[in-house]
Amino acid sequence: MIIGAGMSGICMGATLERQGIASYTILEKGNDVGGTWRENTYPGLSCDVASRAYCYSFAPNAGWTSTFPPGPEVHGYFKGVAQKAGVYDHVRFGAEVVEGRWEAGHWVLELKNGDRIEADVVVSACGVLHHPVLPDIEGLETFAGPKFHSARWDHSVKVDGVRLGVVGTGSTGVQITKALGGVAAKLSLFQRSPQWVYPVGNIRFSRLNRFLHRRFPALSRLSYRGWQWAYEETFVKATMKPGWQRRMMSGMCRLHVRSVKDPELRRKLTPDTQPMCRRLIMGKGFYKAVQRDDVEVITEGIDRVVPEGVITADGRVHDLDVLVLATGFDAQAYLRPIELVGPSGNRLSEAWGHKPHAYRTVGLPGFPNFFMLMGPHSPVGNVSLVAIAETQADYIAGWVRMLDSGQTSAASPRADVTARYNEEMVAALPQTVWTTGCKSWYLDADGLPSLWPWTPARHREMLAEPQLEEFEPVA
């Protein structure tokens, strides 16, 4: 059983299909595949990873229209892969899992509608950015106009010619501002802290470009590997340790913010932390948008929300017609609030009581035949999530083959091996840019980045094949 039919769930299903394993079901609580690309439909939504790298290596897309394509195009790609790979036939929609219990040598999953389903192996493909975070702002419920989280965009609400408030300046807030600056009569952007923006252009691919990629599939594979190499040799190394890569990317960010002509606005938009300490905003156009007369960047903290709008800490009332909360997601939730109960009555909520952890990003001691895609400390901070999902799906498929052939039975990762692995990660974190002094959604309950502190190549090597000696059998 695979929980979730987003990018990683589709990848798991397609990987099993390619290896001739057809005895799987994907449980999806929504009404279609695509995960975050299904749920996010806000204006300006686009991928911030280069499209030639943001695809499965086994299903390159010759039809990408640009370097950073719009959200519907990305959603269409994943739906297309699910259809061509035969994954759709294995998806059960409207199936929300609430609990899983290990009983008599297998898992029993309970759905929200009361159904109970047995499984030999359970794979969580619930995603990283899935559960929207709503800010704790006094009076938010009193706002008289429409208000919604960016991941729950209400398309029945008119945004052209209105006074629009956007709370948050992460990737989502930036994309909405670029899209609706000049569309709304007045756009008020409430910024808690400024973000660095890396100035990479969005190149449109010509018809000839797309034709050549379709005509010569090797060109698509070459493009994929080329972008992968570029990311790993520049951006990845910039986050891992000091060097020319970090200096180059930092310099580009600092130079880009100088395109803001007004010194006071430039000061508001310049972070006091290092570039890449938080997730970089990718693309151009934001600084142009915020320099419009009808866009205002507000740095005073929000005191409270009232029916007519927002009151900031300086006592100023910002009259609004529509309020959008671009306040991100709970990146530490993973598959929660689903509860898992292991063989000895041990619970996931207890195992992750302090903070989530994992065995090599994919497993958890005490929970046999249970695996995760995009689990704790996956390399989500500096590389395409699609490539990570492939690495983890291949590893999990290896376990499925061993279980099917009888090479091993129910087993879970050893606690001592998992503890050593997590200690090594913590020891490696100080060299990364994520520990240079900023607050971000990367940080866990101890204030440490819940990210992979090494290269993607090391992650691929680590999950090249299952290490049976690092597991223990479960009766």
Short mmCIF file of C-alpha atoms in Angstrom, two decimals:
data_model
loop_
_atom_site.label_atom_id
_atom_site.label_comp_id
_atom_site.label_asym_id
_atom_site.label_seq_id
_atom_site.Cartn_x
_atom_site.Cartn_y
_atom_site.Cartn_z
CA MET A 1 0.00 0.00 0.00
CA ILE A 2 1.28 3.42 -1.01
CA ILE A 3 -0.22 6.39 0.82
CA GLY A 4 -0.48 9.37 -1.50
CA ALA A 5 -0.61 9.82 -5.30
CA GLY A 6 1.55 12.90 -5.61
CA MET A 7 4.91 13.11 -7.36
CA SER A 8 6.56 10.53 -5.09
CA GLY A 9 3.58 8.16 -5.00
CA ILE A 10 3.43 8.15 -8.79
CA CYS A 11 7.18 7.51 -8.85
CA MET A 12 6.80 4.53 -6.51
CA GLY A 13 3.99 3.06 -8.59
CA ALA A 14 5.85 3.60 -11.87
CA THR A 15 9.01 2.03 -10.39
CA LEU A 16 7.07 -1.07 -9.34
CA GLU A 17 5.46 -1.26 -12.78
CA ARG A 18 8.85 -1.07 -14.49
CA GLN A 19 10.08 -3.93 -12.33
CA GLY A 20 7.07 -6.12 -13.03
CA ILE A 21 5.45 -5.74 -9.61
CA ALA A 22 1.71 -5.18 -10.05
CA SER A 23 0.36 -6.08 -6.59
CA TYR A 24 0.13 -2.57 -5.20
CA THR A 25 -2.56 0.00 -4.44
CA ILE A 26 -2.18 3.74 -3.99
CA LEU A 27 -4.52 5.27 -1.43
CA GLU A 28 -5.23 8.91 -2.32
CA LYS A 29 -7.53 11.08 -0.23
CA GLY A 30 -8.08 13.54 -3.11
CA ASN A 31 -9.91 13.12 -6.38
CA ASP A 32 -6.90 13.10 -8.71
CA VAL A 33 -3.17 12.44 -8.74
CA GLY A 34 -0.55 15.17 -8.52
CA GLY A 35 -0.34 16.08 -4.84
CA THR A 36 0.90 19.62 -4.32
CA TRP A 37 0.55 20.34 -8.04
CA ARG A 38 -3.12 19.38 -7.81
CA GLU A 39 -3.80 21.36 -4.65
CA ASN A 40 -1.90 24.57 -5.48
CA THR A 41 -3.59 26.61 -8.22
CA TYR A 42 -2.81 30.18 -7.18
CA PRO A 43 -2.07 32.87 -9.81
CA GLY A 44 1.56 32.86 -10.90
CA LEU A 45 2.25 29.31 -9.73
CA SER A 46 5.33 27.91 -11.45
CA CYS A 47 8.06 25.37 -10.82
CA ASP A 48 11.24 26.86 -9.36
CA VAL A 49 13.44 23.91 -10.41
CA ALA A 50 14.53 23.71 -14.04
CA SER A 51 12.00 21.63 -15.96
CA ARG A 52 14.62 19.52 -17.73
CA ALA A 53 15.66 18.27 -14.28
CA TYR A 54 12.18 18.31 -12.70
CA CYS A 55 11.02 15.08 -14.28
CA TYR A 56 11.62 11.37 -13.85
CA SER A 57 14.78 10.12 -15.51
CA PHE A 58 12.75 7.24 -16.94
CA ALA A 59 10.13 9.63 -18.38
CA PRO A 60 11.80 12.78 -19.74
CA ASN A 61 9.41 15.40 -21.07
CA ALA A 62 10.27 16.79 -24.49
CA GLY A 63 7.26 19.09 -24.37
CA TRP A 64 8.28 21.49 -21.60
CA THR A 65 7.49 25.02 -22.77
CA SER A 66 10.00 26.88 -20.61
CA THR A 67 12.80 26.52 -18.07
CA PHE A 68 10.36 27.13 -15.20
CA PRO A 69 6.94 26.03 -16.46
CA PRO A 70 3.58 27.03 -14.95
CA GLY A 71 1.88 24.82 -12.39
CA PRO A 72 -0.83 23.34 -14.66
CA GLU A 73 1.86 22.17 -17.08
CA VAL A 74 3.76 20.42 -14.28
CA HIS A 75 0.55 18.82 -13.01
CA GLY A 76 -0.21 17.67 -16.54
CA TYR A 77 3.21 16.03 -16.80
CA PHE A 78 2.70 13.95 -13.65
CA LYS A 79 -0.81 12.98 -14.69
CA GLY A 80 0.55 11.91 -18.07
CA VAL A 81 3.25 9.74 -16.52
CA ALA A 82 0.68 8.11 -14.21
CA GLN A 83 -1.52 7.29 -17.21
CA LYS A 84 1.26 5.97 -19.45
CA ALA A 85 2.85 3.89 -16.68
CA GLY A 86 -0.46 2.28 -15.70
CA VAL A 87 -0.39 3.83 -12.22
CA TYR A 88 -3.91 5.30 -12.48
CA ASP A 89 -5.34 1.77 -12.55
CA HIS A 90 -3.95 1.19 -9.05
CA VAL A 91 -5.20 4.39 -7.40
CA ARG A 92 -8.13 4.38 -5.01
CA PHE A 93 -9.39 7.95 -4.74
CA GLY A 94 -11.21 9.37 -1.73
CA ALA A 95 -9.27 6.95 0.49
CA GLU A 96 -7.89 8.86 3.48
CA VAL A 97 -5.77 6.78 5.85
CA VAL A 98 -6.13 7.59 9.55
CA GLU A 99 -4.23 4.71 11.18
CA GLY A 100 -2.08 1.68 10.48
CA ARG A 101 -1.58 -1.24 12.89
CA TRP A 102 0.85 -4.15 12.69
CA GLU A 103 -1.28 -7.24 13.35
CA ALA A 104 -0.34 -10.90 12.90
CA GLY A 105 2.62 -10.21 10.62
CA HIS A 106 1.13 -7.56 8.35
CA TRP A 107 -0.24 -4.03 8.33
CA VAL A 108 -3.92 -3.20 8.68
CA LEU A 109 -4.76 0.28 7.45
CA GLU A 110 -7.93 1.99 8.63
CA LEU A 111 -9.52 4.56 6.35
CA LYS A 112 -11.56 7.58 7.37
CA ASN A 113 -14.71 5.90 6.00
CA GLY A 114 -14.15 2.90 8.27
CA ASP A 115 -12.72 0.50 5.70
CA ARG A 116 -9.83 -1.74 6.78
CA ILE A 117 -7.20 -2.86 4.26
CA GLU A 118 -4.40 -5.39 4.78
CA ALA A 119 -0.91 -4.85 3.38
CA ASP A 120 2.46 -6.61 3.58
CA VAL A 121 4.35 -3.36 2.97
CA VAL A 122 3.31 0.25 3.57
CA VAL A 123 5.00 3.17 1.83
CA SER A 124 4.29 6.74 2.91
CA ALA A 125 4.32 9.11 -0.07
CA CYS A 126 2.55 11.95 1.72
CA GLY A 127 4.93 14.66 0.58
CA VAL A 128 6.86 17.41 2.34
CA LEU A 129 4.82 20.56 1.68
CA HIS A 130 1.34 19.23 2.20
CA HIS A 131 -0.27 20.60 5.38
CA PRO A 132 -0.91 24.37 5.12
CA VAL A 133 0.15 26.51 8.08
CA LEU A 134 -2.34 29.15 9.17
CA PRO A 135 -0.81 32.06 11.08
CA ASP A 136 -1.84 32.73 14.67
CA ILE A 137 -3.06 36.29 14.14
CA GLU A 138 -5.57 37.87 16.49
CA GLY A 139 -8.92 38.53 14.84
CA LEU A 140 -8.19 36.59 11.65
CA GLU A 141 -11.65 35.05 11.78
CA THR A 142 -13.29 38.51 11.89
CA PHE A 143 -12.15 39.64 8.44
CA ALA A 144 -15.25 40.61 6.48
CA GLY A 145 -13.97 39.77 3.01
CA PRO A 146 -12.81 36.50 1.43
CA LYS A 147 -9.69 35.00 3.02
CA PHE A 148 -7.91 31.76 2.24
CA HIS A 149 -4.55 30.00 2.27
CA SER A 150 -2.67 30.14 -1.02
CA ALA A 151 -2.87 26.33 -1.28
CA ARG A 152 -6.67 26.56 -1.09
CA TRP A 153 -7.12 29.34 -3.64
CA ASP A 154 -10.76 30.33 -4.15
CA HIS A 155 -11.09 31.03 -7.88
CA SER A 156 -14.63 32.32 -7.42
CA VAL A 157 -13.16 35.38 -5.71
CA LYS A 158 -12.46 38.37 -7.93
CA VAL A 159 -8.91 39.74 -7.58
CA ASP A 160 -8.73 42.28 -10.41
CA GLY A 161 -9.42 45.81 -9.23
CA VAL A 162 -9.58 44.91 -5.53
CA ARG A 163 -7.47 45.81 -2.51
CA LEU A 164 -5.52 42.60 -2.01
CA GLY A 165 -3.46 41.67 1.04
CA VAL A 166 -0.82 38.94 0.79
CA VAL A 167 0.79 37.65 4.00
CA GLY A 168 4.18 36.04 3.39
CA THR A 169 7.17 36.56 1.11
CA GLY A 170 8.35 33.03 0.47
CA SER A 171 8.23 31.53 -3.02
CA THR A 172 4.42 31.54 -3.05
CA GLY A 173 4.04 35.13 -1.90
CA VAL A 174 6.63 36.25 -4.44
CA GLN A 175 4.91 34.42 -7.32
CA ILE A 176 1.49 35.83 -6.37
CA THR A 177 2.93 39.35 -6.18
CA LYS A 178 4.52 39.03 -9.62
CA ALA A 179 1.23 37.74 -11.07
CA LEU A 180 -1.21 40.17 -9.42
CA GLY A 181 0.83 43.34 -9.13
CA GLY A 182 -0.97 45.63 -11.57
CA VAL A 183 -4.04 43.38 -11.61
CA ALA A 184 -5.24 44.23 -8.12
CA ALA A 185 -6.04 47.89 -7.58
CA LYS A 186 -3.69 47.82 -4.58
CA LEU A 187 -1.52 44.94 -3.43
CA SER A 188 -0.30 45.09 0.17
CA LEU A 189 2.50 42.59 0.77
CA PHE A 190 3.02 41.88 4.48
CA GLN A 191 6.62 40.83 5.01
CA ARG A 192 7.80 39.33 8.27
CA SER A 193 11.38 39.03 7.06
CA PRO A 194 12.98 39.60 3.64
CA GLN A 195 14.15 36.77 1.39
CA TRP A 196 17.06 36.52 -1.01
CA VAL A 197 16.09 36.21 -4.68
CA TYR A 198 18.39 34.49 -7.17
CA PRO A 199 18.07 36.14 -10.61
CA VAL A 200 17.62 33.25 -13.00
CA GLY A 201 15.67 33.87 -16.20
CA ASN A 202 12.74 31.80 -17.47
CA ILE A 203 13.65 30.92 -21.06
CA ARG A 204 10.84 29.92 -23.40
CA PHE A 205 11.63 26.80 -25.43
CA SER A 206 11.04 27.16 -29.15
CA ARG A 207 9.05 24.75 -31.28
CA LEU A 208 12.32 23.62 -32.82
CA ASN A 209 13.75 22.92 -29.37
CA ARG A 210 10.75 20.80 -28.43
CA PHE A 211 10.75 19.04 -31.80
CA LEU A 212 14.42 18.09 -31.46
CA HIS A 213 13.87 16.75 -27.94
CA ARG A 214 10.97 14.63 -29.22
CA ARG A 215 12.83 13.49 -32.33
CA PHE A 216 16.00 12.58 -30.47
CA PRO A 217 15.19 11.12 -27.02
CA ALA A 218 18.90 11.04 -26.21
CA LEU A 219 18.81 14.84 -26.20
CA SER A 220 16.23 14.82 -23.39
CA ARG A 221 18.37 12.40 -21.40
CA LEU A 222 21.42 14.57 -22.00
CA SER A 223 19.51 17.68 -20.90
CA TYR A 224 18.40 15.91 -17.72
CA ARG A 225 21.94 14.85 -16.82
CA GLY A 226 23.31 18.26 -17.75
CA TRP A 227 20.96 20.10 -15.43
CA GLN A 228 21.52 17.53 -12.70
CA TRP A 229 25.28 18.04 -12.98
CA ALA A 230 24.88 21.83 -12.97
CA TYR A 231 22.75 21.77 -9.81
CA GLU A 232 25.06 19.40 -7.98
CA GLU A 233 28.25 21.25 -8.95
CA THR A 234 26.96 24.72 -8.08
CA PHE A 235 23.87 25.07 -5.89
CA VAL A 236 24.38 21.85 -3.93
CA LYS A 237 28.02 22.57 -3.18
CA ALA A 238 27.14 26.16 -2.26
CA THR A 239 24.85 24.91 0.50
CA MET A 240 27.23 22.19 1.68
CA LYS A 241 30.40 24.16 2.45
CA PRO A 242 32.16 27.50 1.86
CA GLY A 243 33.76 27.91 -1.55
CA TRP A 244 33.50 29.71 -4.87
CA GLN A 245 30.02 28.32 -5.47
CA ARG A 246 28.68 29.92 -2.29
CA ARG A 247 30.45 33.19 -3.04
CA MET A 248 29.12 33.26 -6.60
CA MET A 249 25.49 32.58 -5.68
CA SER A 250 25.63 34.99 -2.74
CA GLY A 251 27.11 37.67 -4.97
CA MET A 252 24.38 37.21 -7.59
CA CYS A 253 21.67 37.60 -4.93
CA ARG A 254 23.27 40.73 -3.46
CA LEU A 255 23.72 42.26 -6.90
CA HIS A 256 20.12 41.47 -7.83
CA VAL A 257 18.59 43.33 -4.87
CA ARG A 258 20.48 46.45 -5.96
CA SER A 259 18.11 46.65 -8.93
CA VAL A 260 15.63 48.18 -6.46
CA LYS A 261 16.18 51.89 -7.01
CA ASP A 262 14.58 53.34 -3.89
CA PRO A 263 17.12 53.01 -1.01
CA GLU A 264 14.43 52.61 1.65
CA LEU A 265 12.60 49.88 -0.24
CA ARG A 266 15.91 48.19 -1.00
CA ARG A 267 16.71 48.23 2.71
CA LYS A 268 13.37 46.58 3.48
CA LEU A 269 14.04 43.84 0.93
CA THR A 270 17.64 43.07 1.96
CA PRO A 271 17.98 40.18 4.45
CA ASP A 272 20.56 40.32 7.24
CA THR A 273 21.27 36.60 6.81
CA GLN A 274 23.37 34.71 4.28
CA PRO A 275 21.82 33.79 0.93
CA MET A 276 20.63 30.14 0.90
CA CYS A 277 20.31 29.96 4.70
CA ARG A 278 16.62 29.90 3.86
CA ARG A 279 15.23 28.42 0.68
CA LEU A 280 16.20 30.73 -2.16
CA ILE A 281 13.50 32.45 -4.20
CA MET A 282 14.28 31.65 -7.84
CA GLY A 283 13.50 33.93 -10.77
CA LYS A 284 13.20 37.48 -11.93
CA GLY A 285 10.32 39.96 -11.84
CA PHE A 286 9.66 40.29 -8.11
CA TYR A 287 11.74 43.42 -7.59
CA LYS A 288 10.10 45.00 -10.62
CA ALA A 289 6.65 44.17 -9.22
CA VAL A 290 7.26 45.65 -5.77
CA GLN A 291 8.49 48.92 -7.31
CA ARG A 292 5.05 49.53 -8.82
CA ASP A 293 3.04 52.41 -7.37
CA ASP A 294 0.12 50.06 -6.65
CA VAL A 295 2.25 47.54 -4.67
CA GLU A 296 3.39 48.22 -1.10
CA VAL A 297 5.82 46.17 0.96
CA ILE A 298 4.83 46.42 4.63
CA THR A 299 7.46 45.42 7.18
CA GLU A 300 5.69 46.46 10.36
CA GLY A 301 4.45 43.37 12.16
CA ILE A 302 0.76 42.48 11.99
CA ASP A 303 -0.94 43.37 15.26
CA ARG A 304 -4.40 42.06 14.45
CA VAL A 305 -6.97 41.56 11.74
CA VAL A 306 -10.23 43.50 11.82
CA PRO A 307 -13.29 43.26 9.54
CA GLU A 308 -12.01 46.00 7.24
CA GLY A 309 -8.42 44.76 6.97
CA VAL A 310 -5.13 44.51 8.84
CA ILE A 311 -3.77 46.69 11.63
CA THR A 312 0.02 46.71 11.90
CA ALA A 313 2.12 47.33 15.00
CA ASP A 314 2.44 51.04 14.18
CA GLY A 315 -1.37 51.40 14.48
CA ARG A 316 -1.94 51.85 10.76
CA VAL A 317 -5.09 50.33 9.26
CA HIS A 318 -4.62 48.66 5.87
CA ASP A 319 -8.03 48.46 4.22
CA LEU A 320 -8.44 45.22 2.25
CA ASP A 321 -11.09 43.46 0.19
CA VAL A 322 -9.35 40.06 -0.04
CA LEU A 323 -6.74 38.48 2.25
CA VAL A 324 -4.42 35.71 1.04
CA LEU A 325 -2.29 33.72 3.51
CA ALA A 326 0.89 32.65 1.71
CA THR A 327 2.23 31.28 4.98
CA GLY A 328 3.67 27.97 3.87
CA PHE A 329 3.36 24.42 5.11
CA ASP A 330 4.25 22.25 8.08
CA ALA A 331 7.43 20.70 6.71
CA GLN A 332 7.87 18.56 9.84
CA ALA A 333 4.54 16.73 9.53
CA TYR A 334 5.47 14.09 6.93
CA LEU A 335 2.71 11.45 7.13
CA ARG A 336 1.18 12.81 10.32
CA PRO A 337 -1.61 13.04 11.52
CA ILE A 338 -1.76 9.38 10.43
CA GLU A 339 -0.96 7.18 13.43
CA LEU A 340 1.07 3.99 13.11
CA VAL A 341 1.12 1.31 15.80
CA GLY A 342 3.98 -1.19 15.67
CA PRO A 343 4.29 -4.82 16.87
CA SER A 344 4.88 -3.93 20.51
CA GLY A 345 2.23 -1.23 20.65
CA ASN A 346 4.78 1.47 19.91
CA ARG A 347 3.30 4.52 18.22
CA LEU A 348 4.61 6.87 15.56
CA SER A 349 3.37 9.84 17.59
CA GLU A 350 5.59 8.69 20.46
CA ALA A 351 8.60 7.83 18.30
CA TRP A 352 8.39 11.32 16.79
CA GLY A 353 7.30 12.97 20.03
CA HIS A 354 10.30 15.27 20.15
CA LYS A 355 11.02 15.50 16.43
CA PRO A 356 10.86 13.28 13.34
CA HIS A 357 13.85 11.08 12.53
CA ALA A 358 14.47 8.19 10.17
CA TYR A 359 16.78 5.40 9.12
CA ARG A 360 18.61 6.66 6.02
CA THR A 361 15.62 8.89 5.09
CA VAL A 362 13.41 5.86 4.31
CA GLY A 363 12.71 3.72 7.40
CA LEU A 364 11.98 3.82 11.12
CA PRO A 365 12.98 1.40 13.93
CA GLY A 366 10.07 -0.47 15.44
CA PHE A 367 7.92 -0.25 12.31
CA PRO A 368 8.55 -3.28 10.07
CA ASN A 369 8.04 -3.24 6.32
CA PHE A 370 7.27 0.48 6.50
CA PHE A 371 9.07 2.94 4.24
CA MET A 372 8.95 6.64 3.46
CA LEU A 373 9.48 8.71 0.37
CA MET A 374 10.66 12.23 1.30
CA GLY A 375 11.16 11.11 4.88
CA PRO A 376 13.12 13.08 7.51
CA HIS A 377 16.49 14.47 6.34
CA SER A 378 15.85 13.77 2.66
CA PRO A 379 17.90 16.13 0.42
CA VAL A 380 14.94 18.46 -0.20
CA GLY A 381 16.86 21.70 0.38
CA ASN A 382 19.15 21.75 -2.62
CA VAL A 383 18.15 19.29 -5.32
CA SER A 384 15.12 18.23 -7.39
CA LEU A 385 12.65 16.28 -5.28
CA VAL A 386 11.90 14.08 -8.28
CA ALA A 387 15.43 12.69 -8.29
CA ILE A 388 15.23 12.01 -4.55
CA ALA A 389 11.97 10.12 -4.99
CA GLU A 390 13.55 7.95 -7.69
CA THR A 391 16.48 7.01 -5.47
CA GLN A 392 14.22 6.11 -2.58
CA ALA A 393 11.67 4.29 -4.74
CA ASP A 394 14.37 2.09 -6.28
CA TYR A 395 15.60 1.21 -2.79
CA ILE A 396 12.10 0.34 -1.56
CA ALA A 397 11.42 -1.74 -4.68
CA GLY A 398 14.54 -3.73 -3.80
CA TRP A 399 13.02 -4.56 -0.43
CA VAL A 400 9.74 -5.56 -2.06
CA ARG A 401 11.59 -7.97 -4.36
CA MET A 402 13.45 -9.55 -1.42
CA LEU A 403 10.24 -9.95 0.56
CA ASP A 404 8.46 -11.43 -2.45
CA SER A 405 11.26 -13.93 -3.11
CA GLY A 406 11.46 -15.00 0.53
CA GLN A 407 15.03 -13.70 1.03
CA THR A 408 13.79 -11.95 4.13
CA SER A 409 10.55 -11.57 6.04
CA ALA A 410 9.21 -8.72 8.16
CA ALA A 411 12.05 -6.54 9.33
CA SER A 412 12.65 -3.05 10.66
CA PRO A 413 15.81 -0.91 10.89
CA ARG A 414 18.00 -1.45 13.94
CA ALA A 415 17.75 1.34 16.51
CA ASP A 416 21.52 1.48 17.10
CA VAL A 417 22.31 1.84 13.39
CA THR A 418 19.66 4.55 13.04
CA ALA A 419 21.02 6.43 16.06
CA ARG A 420 24.59 6.40 14.71
CA TYR A 421 23.41 7.59 11.32
CA ASN A 422 21.51 10.50 12.86
CA GLU A 423 24.50 11.43 15.03
CA GLU A 424 26.71 11.57 11.92
CA MET A 425 24.22 13.88 10.24
CA VAL A 426 24.05 16.25 13.20
CA ALA A 427 27.86 16.37 13.29
CA ALA A 428 27.96 17.31 9.58
CA LEU A 429 25.35 20.10 9.76
CA PRO A 430 27.59 22.97 11.01
CA GLN A 431 29.44 23.17 7.68
CA THR A 432 26.19 23.84 5.79
CA VAL A 433 24.81 27.28 5.02
CA TRP A 434 21.55 26.40 6.82
CA THR A 435 23.21 26.81 10.23
CA THR A 436 24.56 30.31 9.62
CA GLY A 437 21.88 32.00 11.70
CA CYS A 438 18.37 32.27 10.30
CA LYS A 439 14.88 30.98 11.02
CA SER A 440 13.31 28.83 8.33
CA TRP A 441 10.97 25.93 7.73
CA TYR A 442 14.08 23.77 7.43
CA LEU A 443 14.64 23.86 11.21
CA ASP A 444 13.42 21.15 13.59
CA ALA A 445 12.47 21.31 17.28
CA ASP A 446 16.14 21.62 18.24
CA GLY A 447 16.76 24.45 15.81
CA LEU A 448 18.78 22.20 13.48
CA PRO A 449 18.07 21.81 9.77
CA SER A 450 16.10 18.65 9.05
CA LEU A 451 18.01 18.33 5.80
CA TRP A 452 20.60 16.09 4.23
CA PRO A 453 24.04 17.61 5.00
CA TRP A 454 25.96 15.76 2.27
CA THR A 455 25.86 15.49 -1.51
CA PRO A 456 23.04 13.83 -3.49
CA ALA A 457 25.66 11.37 -4.79
CA ARG A 458 26.22 10.15 -1.24
CA HIS A 459 22.46 9.72 -0.82
CA ARG A 460 22.32 7.64 -4.00
CA GLU A 461 25.27 5.51 -2.86
CA MET A 462 23.74 4.98 0.58
CA LEU A 463 20.49 3.69 -0.92
CA ALA A 464 22.04 1.73 -3.78
CA GLU A 465 20.84 -1.52 -2.22
CA PRO A 466 19.33 -2.72 1.09
CA GLN A 467 21.79 -3.59 3.88
CA LEU A 468 20.19 -6.60 5.58
CA GLU A 469 22.64 -6.51 8.48
CA GLU A 470 21.21 -3.12 9.46
CA PHE A 471 17.73 -4.62 9.98
CA GLU A 472 16.26 -6.96 12.55
CA PRO A 473 13.49 -9.52 11.99
CA VAL A 474 10.07 -9.01 13.49
CA ALA A 475 7.83 -11.88 14.46
#
